[in-house]
Amino acid sequence: MRKFNITQKVILGMGIVGTIIGFYGKWNGWAYNDYFVFFYTGITMTWIVFLPSNKSCCFPFWKKKAQKQ
């Protein structure tokens, strides 16, 4: 399991809460526009936490393109 810093923990918590609100709204029959915003935002915040947080950028095709010139 990965260790998260405080910011990642807060974002993960907000994502889980947003997803639960979205499921609750779907289950209680809220209008689509009401519950989908919470669900979509919660799911997005949840998976953003697991993205790599290093500062380096990866350009896998950049070296091949530079060599052709």
Coordinates of C-alpha atoms in Angstrom, one line a residue:
M1 CA 0.0 0.0 0.0
R2 CA 1.2 3.4 -0.9
K3 CA 1.8 6.1 1.8
F4 CA -0.2 9.3 1.2
N5 CA 0.7 12.8 2.4
I6 CA -1.9 15.0 4.1
T7 CA -3.2 16.6 0.9
Q8 CA -3.7 13.3 -0.8
K9 CA -5.6 12.0 2.2
V10 CA -7.9 15.0 2.3
I11 CA -8.6 14.7 -1.5
L12 CA -9.2 11.0 -1.1
G13 CA -11.6 11.6 1.7
M14 CA -13.5 14.3 -0.3
G15 CA -13.7 11.9 -3.2
I16 CA -15.1 9.1 -1.2
V17 CA -17.7 11.4 0.4
G18 CA -18.7 12.8 -3.0
T19 CA -19.1 9.3 -4.4
I20 CA -21.2 8.3 -1.4
I21 CA -23.4 11.4 -1.9
G22 CA -23.8 10.5 -5.6
F23 CA -24.8 6.9 -4.8
Y24 CA -27.2 8.2 -2.1
G25 CA -28.8 10.6 -4.6
K26 CA -29.2 7.9 -7.2
W27 CA -30.7 5.5 -4.7
N28 CA -33.2 8.2 -3.4
G29 CA -34.3 9.2 -6.9
W30 CA -32.7 12.6 -7.2
A31 CA -32.7 14.1 -10.7
Y32 CA -29.8 13.1 -12.9
N33 CA -28.3 16.6 -12.8
D34 CA -28.3 16.6 -9.0
Y35 CA -26.6 13.3 -8.2
F36 CA -24.2 12.9 -11.2
V37 CA -22.2 16.0 -10.3
F38 CA -21.3 14.6 -6.9
F39 CA -20.7 11.1 -8.3
Y40 CA -18.5 12.2 -11.2
T41 CA -16.5 14.6 -9.1
G42 CA -16.0 12.1 -6.3
I43 CA -14.8 9.4 -8.6
T44 CA -12.4 11.8 -10.3
M45 CA -10.9 13.0 -7.0
T46 CA -10.5 9.4 -5.9
W47 CA -8.4 8.3 -8.8
I48 CA -6.4 11.5 -9.0
V49 CA -4.9 10.6 -5.7
F50 CA -3.3 7.5 -7.2
L51 CA -1.5 9.4 -10.1
P52 CA 2.3 9.7 -9.7
S53 CA 3.2 12.8 -7.9
N54 CA 6.8 13.2 -9.0
K55 CA 7.8 16.4 -10.7
S56 CA 9.4 14.9 -13.7
C57 CA 7.6 14.7 -17.0
C58 CA 7.6 11.7 -19.3
F59 CA 7.7 12.2 -23.0
P60 CA 8.1 8.6 -24.4
F61 CA 8.0 9.7 -28.1
W62 CA 10.0 12.9 -27.7
K63 CA 13.5 11.2 -28.0
K64 CA 12.4 9.3 -31.1
K65 CA 11.1 12.4 -32.7
A66 CA 14.2 14.4 -31.9
Q67 CA 16.5 11.7 -33.4
K68 CA 14.6 11.8 -36.8
Q69 CA 15.4 15.5 -37.3

